[in-house]
């Protein structure tokens, strides 16, 4: 539940996010200099702020699309990933760049990458702002990674806790008096 008194400790300040995103955009632009069709797919909702800042600095033409997943599961077992919203653009022959907020267990991205590969794109690459590598349960190839972070629950810059905190301009950790764990 939302705790109005919760404090958020800054883990990655806005300036560090901005500097790293410029580097990622330069690298992505370089790697796709020869590409004919680059389709950037944001995974809703958490990637939206990151994606907006990233694509503004990509210097090759891009097409934008979005998908959304939900996870069935108790939190004890690996979640079964279900597609709530599919992309609308055709991916066949395109260079696809999936943009995610965070890779945790890896199940979401493993499912999405497998799905998109079946549509016969020229390539599929993954760009994630955050990587919680210690929590990985299935292997996911990450082509572009903003920051590796420890295994803790983070919010801000698109990431939520019960739909709150997405608007924070930095990545933070909720330091709450509440007993409830997200
Ligand atoms: P995975 O399938 O890799 O376990 O989880 C991916 C999704 O879980 C992310 O897209 C994100 O929605 C959510 N998630 C994982 N770790 C965190 C976290 O520390 N904070 C928030 N807000 N969401 C997280």
PDB file of N, CA and C in Angstrom, residues 41 111 146:
ATOM      1  N   UNK A  41      11.039  -0.898 -29.580  1.00  0.00           N
ATOM      2  CA  UNK A  41       9.846  -1.399 -28.892  1.00  0.00           C
ATOM      3  C   UNK A  41       9.998  -1.164 -27.389  1.00  0.00           C
ATOM      4  N   UNK A 111      10.797 -14.202 -22.664  1.00  0.00           N
ATOM      5  CA  UNK A 111       9.534 -14.465 -23.365  1.00  0.00           C
ATOM      6  C   UNK A 111       9.372 -13.517 -24.553  1.00  0.00           C
ATOM      7  N   UNK A 146      22.341   0.189 -18.989  1.00  0.00           N
ATOM      8  CA  UNK A 146      22.645   1.461 -18.335  1.00  0.00           C
ATOM      9  C   UNK A 146      23.467   1.263 -17.076  1.00  0.00           C
TER      10      UNK A 146
END
